[in-house]
């Protein structure tokens, strides 16, 4: 059993806490939203009254909205770096910009703590099921310490490299996912317009060279996969607004690295339009509705 402080109990953080408790860890949880904190207490966590109180454990995990919140929680007055016990293991599972991830990791090292950036893939369903993929940046030693904790929340735990590497992999993953989902949506839209049966289209392409996760596991065309959001009115497993946030991080990283990312830029423009039309809270696969001209 490890004493873990967990800060950020949203759609991802709440289920992650439940899985940590289910694996036998003692969790002290904190969130600004009283309802979310109460839910974690109902799952067996102890409530913390502040970031500092939550940061008193052997390990501290954060799941926060963006870079500014991560900086504030770690380096602000009463933040994690001031309150954590000597040698505590710090794990940030947020998806944030590379500059923040690396800057906070440096500040943690200067304060005598090991820190990992460990963003996740798998969405809310993966968080609930404990099947997330963790892509982890940091030292080998810190990764070895973290693995038993991360295994309580995920199925695939991969050390990607030094500090920031986890965020870098996550951005590249999101770039591929966004572009492939838009491509699948355009293909099904074209298929209908030229008279193809979407089910036949799926049967062929799911076994052909166009096979992808966006097609075979999360098909955006309604009525193909019962388990996909598309067949249930596009309830969010991963929202369009979250995809747009991630694509903006991709564009910033590409600009900073001098990398060509034209498809990322175009995908971001499409998701900007979709979210601006009022669909940011729906599943990101629902962008097919905009491609079809339905919304």
CSV table of C-alpha atoms in Angstrom, one decimal:
chain,number,residue,atom,x,y,z
A,1,UNK,CA,0.0,0.0,0.0
A,2,UNK,CA,1.2,3.5,-0.9
A,3,UNK,CA,-0.1,6.7,0.6
A,4,UNK,CA,-1.1,8.8,-2.4
A,5,UNK,CA,-2.3,12.4,-2.6
A,6,UNK,CA,-4.5,12.9,-5.7
A,7,UNK,CA,-5.3,16.4,-6.9
A,8,UNK,CA,-8.0,16.9,-9.6
A,9,UNK,CA,-11.1,14.7,-9.5
A,10,UNK,CA,-12.7,15.4,-12.9
A,11,UNK,CA,-14.0,12.9,-15.5
A,12,UNK,CA,-10.6,11.2,-15.5
A,13,UNK,CA,-9.3,11.8,-12.0
A,14,UNK,CA,-12.4,10.5,-10.2
A,15,UNK,CA,-12.3,7.0,-11.8
A,16,UNK,CA,-8.5,6.9,-11.4
A,17,UNK,CA,-8.9,7.4,-7.6
A,18,UNK,CA,-11.4,4.6,-7.4
A,19,UNK,CA,-9.0,2.2,-9.1
A,20,UNK,CA,-6.2,3.2,-6.8
A,21,UNK,CA,-8.4,2.6,-3.8
A,22,UNK,CA,-9.5,-0.7,-5.3
A,23,UNK,CA,-5.9,-1.8,-5.6
A,24,UNK,CA,-5.4,-1.2,-1.9
A,25,UNK,CA,-3.7,2.3,-1.9
A,26,UNK,CA,-4.6,4.9,0.7
A,27,UNK,CA,-5.7,8.0,-1.2
A,28,UNK,CA,-6.1,11.6,0.1
A,29,UNK,CA,-8.0,13.6,-2.5
A,30,UNK,CA,-8.5,17.2,-3.2
A,31,UNK,CA,-10.6,19.2,-5.7
A,32,UNK,CA,-12.0,22.7,-5.8
A,33,UNK,CA,-15.5,21.3,-6.6
A,34,UNK,CA,-17.1,20.0,-3.3
A,35,UNK,CA,-19.3,17.5,-5.2
A,36,UNK,CA,-16.3,15.8,-6.9
A,37,UNK,CA,-14.5,15.6,-3.5
A,38,UNK,CA,-17.5,14.2,-1.9
A,39,UNK,CA,-17.8,11.5,-4.6
A,40,UNK,CA,-14.1,10.5,-4.0
A,41,UNK,CA,-14.8,10.3,-0.2
A,42,UNK,CA,-17.7,8.0,-1.1
A,43,UNK,CA,-15.3,5.8,-3.0
A,44,UNK,CA,-13.1,5.5,0.1
A,45,UNK,CA,-10.7,8.4,-0.2
A,46,UNK,CA,-9.9,10.8,2.6
A,47,UNK,CA,-10.7,14.4,1.9
A,48,UNK,CA,-8.0,17.1,2.0
A,49,UNK,CA,-8.8,20.7,2.7
A,50,UNK,CA,-6.0,22.0,0.5
A,51,UNK,CA,-3.4,21.2,-2.1
A,52,UNK,CA,-0.8,21.2,0.7
A,53,UNK,CA,-2.7,18.6,2.8
A,54,UNK,CA,-3.1,16.3,-0.3
A,55,UNK,CA,0.6,16.6,-1.0
A,56,UNK,CA,1.7,15.0,2.2
A,57,UNK,CA,1.8,11.4,0.9
A,58,UNK,CA,4.6,9.2,-0.4
A,59,UNK,CA,3.4,10.0,-3.9
A,60,UNK,CA,1.3,12.8,-5.4
A,61,UNK,CA,-0.7,12.5,-8.6
A,62,UNK,CA,-2.3,15.4,-10.4
A,63,UNK,CA,-4.9,15.4,-13.2
A,64,UNK,CA,-5.5,19.0,-14.1
A,65,UNK,CA,-7.0,20.9,-17.1
A,66,UNK,CA,-4.0,22.7,-18.5
A,67,UNK,CA,-0.5,24.1,-18.0
A,68,UNK,CA,-1.4,27.2,-15.9
A,69,UNK,CA,-3.2,25.0,-13.4
A,70,UNK,CA,-0.2,22.6,-13.2
A,71,UNK,CA,2.2,25.4,-12.6
A,72,UNK,CA,0.0,26.9,-9.9
A,73,UNK,CA,-0.6,23.6,-8.1
A,74,UNK,CA,3.1,22.6,-8.1
A,75,UNK,CA,5.0,25.9,-7.7
A,76,UNK,CA,2.4,28.3,-6.2
A,77,UNK,CA,2.2,29.4,-2.6
A,78,UNK,CA,1.2,26.3,-0.6
A,79,UNK,CA,1.8,24.2,-3.7
A,80,UNK,CA,3.0,20.6,-4.0
A,81,UNK,CA,6.7,21.5,-4.1
A,82,UNK,CA,6.5,23.4,-0.9
A,83,UNK,CA,4.3,20.8,0.9
A,84,UNK,CA,5.5,17.4,-0.3
A,85,UNK,CA,7.6,15.3,2.1
A,86,UNK,CA,11.3,14.9,1.2
A,87,UNK,CA,11.8,12.5,-1.7
A,88,UNK,CA,8.1,12.2,-2.6
A,89,UNK,CA,7.3,10.9,-6.0
A,90,UNK,CA,5.3,13.4,-8.1
A,91,UNK,CA,3.3,12.3,-11.1
A,92,UNK,CA,1.4,14.7,-13.3
A,93,UNK,CA,-1.1,12.9,-15.5
A,94,UNK,CA,-2.5,16.1,-17.1
A,95,UNK,CA,-2.1,16.7,-20.8
A,96,UNK,CA,-0.2,20.0,-21.0
A,97,UNK,CA,2.4,22.0,-23.0
A,98,UNK,CA,6.0,20.8,-23.2
A,99,UNK,CA,7.4,24.0,-21.7
A,100,UNK,CA,5.3,23.7,-18.6
A,101,UNK,CA,6.1,19.9,-18.2
A,102,UNK,CA,9.8,20.5,-18.4
A,103,UNK,CA,9.8,23.6,-16.2
A,104,UNK,CA,7.9,22.0,-13.4
A,105,UNK,CA,10.1,18.9,-13.6
A,106,UNK,CA,13.2,21.1,-13.2
A,107,UNK,CA,11.6,22.9,-10.2
A,108,UNK,CA,10.7,19.5,-8.7
A,109,UNK,CA,14.3,18.3,-9.1
A,110,UNK,CA,15.6,21.5,-7.5
A,111,UNK,CA,13.3,20.9,-4.6
A,112,UNK,CA,14.6,17.3,-4.1
A,113,UNK,CA,11.7,15.4,-5.7
A,114,UNK,CA,11.5,12.9,-8.5
A,115,UNK,CA,8.8,13.9,-11.0
A,116,UNK,CA,7.2,12.2,-14.0
A,117,UNK,CA,4.9,13.6,-16.7
A,118,UNK,CA,2.5,10.7,-17.4
A,119,UNK,CA,-0.4,11.8,-19.6
A,120,UNK,CA,-2.9,9.1,-20.5
A,121,UNK,CA,-4.8,7.7,-23.5
A,122,UNK,CA,-8.0,5.8,-23.3
A,123,UNK,CA,-10.6,8.4,-22.3
A,124,UNK,CA,-13.2,8.1,-19.7
A,125,UNK,CA,-14.0,4.5,-20.5
A,126,UNK,CA,-10.3,3.6,-20.0
A,127,UNK,CA,-10.2,5.5,-16.7
A,128,UNK,CA,-13.3,3.7,-15.4
A,129,UNK,CA,-12.0,0.3,-16.5
A,130,UNK,CA,-8.4,0.8,-15.3
A,131,UNK,CA,-7.1,0.2,-18.8
A,132,UNK,CA,-5.4,3.5,-19.6
A,133,UNK,CA,-2.2,3.8,-21.5
A,134,UNK,CA,0.4,5.9,-19.6
A,135,UNK,CA,3.2,7.5,-21.6
A,136,UNK,CA,5.8,8.5,-19.1
A,137,UNK,CA,8.6,11.1,-19.1
A,138,UNK,CA,11.3,11.2,-16.4
A,139,UNK,CA,14.2,9.2,-15.0
A,140,UNK,CA,14.3,5.4,-15.1
A,141,UNK,CA,14.5,5.4,-11.2
A,142,UNK,CA,11.3,7.4,-10.9
A,143,UNK,CA,9.6,5.3,-13.5
A,144,UNK,CA,10.4,2.2,-11.6
A,145,UNK,CA,8.9,3.7,-8.4
A,146,UNK,CA,5.8,4.8,-10.2
A,147,UNK,CA,5.0,1.6,-12.2
A,148,UNK,CA,3.1,-0.3,-9.3
A,149,UNK,CA,1.0,2.8,-8.8
A,150,UNK,CA,0.3,3.4,-12.5
A,151,UNK,CA,-0.6,-0.3,-13.0
A,152,UNK,CA,-3.5,0.2,-10.7
A,153,UNK,CA,-5.0,2.6,-13.2
A,154,UNK,CA,-3.7,1.4,-16.6
A,155,UNK,CA,-3.0,-1.6,-18.7
A,156,UNK,CA,0.0,-0.2,-20.8
A,157,UNK,CA,2.8,1.7,-19.0
A,158,UNK,CA,5.6,2.9,-21.3
A,159,UNK,CA,8.7,4.9,-20.4
A,160,UNK,CA,9.0,7.4,-23.2
A,161,UNK,CA,12.2,9.1,-22.2
A,162,UNK,CA,13.4,12.1,-20.2
A,163,UNK,CA,11.2,14.8,-18.7
A,164,UNK,CA,8.6,16.0,-21.2
A,165,UNK,CA,8.8,12.9,-23.3
A,166,UNK,CA,5.4,11.7,-22.1
A,167,UNK,CA,3.8,14.9,-23.2
A,168,UNK,CA,5.6,14.7,-26.5
A,169,UNK,CA,4.2,11.2,-27.2
A,170,UNK,CA,0.7,12.3,-26.2
A,171,UNK,CA,0.7,15.2,-28.6
A,172,UNK,CA,1.9,13.0,-31.5
A,173,UNK,CA,-0.8,10.4,-30.6
A,174,UNK,CA,-3.5,13.1,-30.6
A,175,UNK,CA,-2.3,14.4,-33.9
A,176,UNK,CA,-2.7,11.0,-35.5
A,177,UNK,CA,-6.0,10.3,-33.8
A,178,UNK,CA,-7.6,13.6,-34.9
A,179,UNK,CA,-6.5,13.3,-38.5
A,180,UNK,CA,-7.5,9.6,-38.7
A,181,UNK,CA,-11.0,10.4,-37.2
A,182,UNK,CA,-11.6,13.2,-39.7
A,183,UNK,CA,-10.4,10.9,-42.5
A,184,UNK,CA,-12.8,8.1,-41.5
A,185,UNK,CA,-15.6,10.6,-41.3
A,186,UNK,CA,-14.9,12.0,-44.7
A,187,UNK,CA,-14.7,8.5,-46.2
A,188,UNK,CA,-18.0,7.4,-44.8
A,189,UNK,CA,-19.6,10.7,-46.0
A,190,UNK,CA,-18.2,10.1,-49.5
A,191,UNK,CA,-19.3,6.4,-49.4
A,192,UNK,CA,-22.9,7.4,-48.8
A,193,UNK,CA,-22.9,10.0,-51.5
A,194,UNK,CA,-21.7,7.6,-54.1
A,195,UNK,CA,-24.2,5.0,-53.1
A,196,UNK,CA,-22.3,2.6,-50.9
A,197,UNK,CA,-23.8,0.8,-47.9
A,198,UNK,CA,-21.8,2.0,-44.8
A,199,UNK,CA,-21.9,-1.5,-43.4
A,200,UNK,CA,-20.2,-2.9,-46.5
A,201,UNK,CA,-17.7,0.0,-46.4
A,202,UNK,CA,-16.8,-1.0,-42.8
A,203,UNK,CA,-16.5,-4.7,-43.6
A,204,UNK,CA,-14.0,-4.0,-46.4
A,205,UNK,CA,-12.0,-1.2,-44.8
A,206,UNK,CA,-11.7,-2.8,-41.4
A,207,UNK,CA,-9.7,-5.6,-43.0
A,208,UNK,CA,-7.9,-3.5,-45.6
A,209,UNK,CA,-5.0,-1.1,-45.6
A,210,UNK,CA,-7.2,1.7,-44.3
A,211,UNK,CA,-7.7,-0.1,-41.0
A,212,UNK,CA,-7.3,2.1,-37.9
A,213,UNK,CA,-8.5,2.5,-34.3
A,214,UNK,CA,-10.8,5.3,-35.4
A,215,UNK,CA,-12.5,2.9,-37.7
A,216,UNK,CA,-12.5,-0.5,-36.0
A,217,UNK,CA,-12.8,0.5,-32.4
A,218,UNK,CA,-14.6,3.9,-32.5
A,219,UNK,CA,-16.3,4.1,-35.8
A,220,UNK,CA,-18.0,7.6,-36.2
A,221,UNK,CA,-20.7,6.3,-38.5
A,222,UNK,CA,-23.9,5.4,-36.6
A,223,UNK,CA,-25.1,1.9,-36.5
A,224,UNK,CA,-21.8,0.2,-37.2
A,225,UNK,CA,-20.5,-0.5,-33.7
A,226,UNK,CA,-22.9,-0.7,-30.9
A,227,UNK,CA,-20.3,0.2,-28.4
A,228,UNK,CA,-19.2,3.4,-30.2
A,229,UNK,CA,-20.5,6.8,-29.2
A,230,UNK,CA,-21.8,7.3,-32.7
A,231,UNK,CA,-24.5,4.6,-32.1
A,232,UNK,CA,-25.6,6.3,-28.9
A,233,UNK,CA,-26.0,9.9,-30.0
A,234,UNK,CA,-22.3,10.8,-29.5
A,235,UNK,CA,-22.1,11.0,-25.7
A,236,UNK,CA,-18.5,12.0,-24.7
A,237,UNK,CA,-15.9,9.4,-24.1
A,238,UNK,CA,-13.4,12.1,-25.1
A,239,UNK,CA,-15.0,15.5,-25.9
A,240,UNK,CA,-14.4,17.6,-29.0
A,241,UNK,CA,-13.3,20.5,-26.8
A,242,UNK,CA,-10.6,18.3,-25.3
A,243,UNK,CA,-9.4,17.3,-28.8
A,244,UNK,CA,-9.3,20.9,-29.8
A,245,UNK,CA,-7.2,21.7,-26.7
A,246,UNK,CA,-4.8,18.9,-27.6
A,247,UNK,CA,-4.5,20.0,-31.2
A,248,UNK,CA,-3.6,23.5,-30.0
A,249,UNK,CA,-0.8,22.0,-27.9
A,250,UNK,CA,0.4,20.1,-31.0
A,251,UNK,CA,0.5,23.3,-33.0
A,252,UNK,CA,2.4,25.1,-30.3
A,253,UNK,CA,4.9,22.3,-30.0
A,254,UNK,CA,5.3,22.1,-33.8
A,255,UNK,CA,5.9,25.8,-34.1
A,256,UNK,CA,8.5,25.7,-31.2
A,257,UNK,CA,10.3,22.8,-32.9
A,258,UNK,CA,10.2,24.2,-36.4
A,259,UNK,CA,8.2,21.1,-37.5
A,260,UNK,CA,5.7,21.0,-40.4
A,261,UNK,CA,2.3,20.1,-39.1
A,262,UNK,CA,-0.2,21.2,-41.8
A,263,UNK,CA,-2.7,18.4,-41.1
A,264,UNK,CA,-2.7,19.2,-37.4
A,265,UNK,CA,-3.4,22.9,-38.2
A,266,UNK,CA,-6.3,21.9,-40.5
A,267,UNK,CA,-7.7,19.4,-38.0
A,268,UNK,CA,-7.6,22.1,-35.4
A,269,UNK,CA,-9.5,24.5,-37.7
A,270,UNK,CA,-12.2,21.8,-38.2
A,271,UNK,CA,-12.6,21.1,-34.5
A,272,UNK,CA,-12.7,24.9,-33.8
A,273,UNK,CA,-15.7,25.2,-36.2
A,274,UNK,CA,-17.4,22.2,-34.6
A,275,UNK,CA,-16.9,23.5,-31.0
A,276,UNK,CA,-17.9,27.0,-32.0
A,277,UNK,CA,-21.2,25.6,-33.3
A,278,UNK,CA,-22.0,24.4,-29.8
A,279,UNK,CA,-20.8,20.8,-29.9
A,280,UNK,CA,-17.7,21.0,-27.7
A,281,UNK,CA,-19.2,18.8,-25.0
A,282,UNK,CA,-20.1,15.9,-27.5
A,283,UNK,CA,-17.7,13.2,-28.4
A,284,UNK,CA,-14.9,14.1,-30.8
A,285,UNK,CA,-16.0,11.4,-33.2
A,286,UNK,CA,-19.2,13.5,-33.7
A,287,UNK,CA,-17.3,15.8,-36.1
A,288,UNK,CA,-18.6,13.5,-38.8
A,289,UNK,CA,-21.9,15.3,-38.4
A,290,UNK,CA,-20.3,18.5,-39.5
A,291,UNK,CA,-18.6,16.8,-42.4
A,292,UNK,CA,-22.0,15.4,-43.5
A,293,UNK,CA,-23.6,18.9,-43.1
A,294,UNK,CA,-26.0,17.6,-40.4
A,295,UNK,CA,-24.9,20.3,-37.9
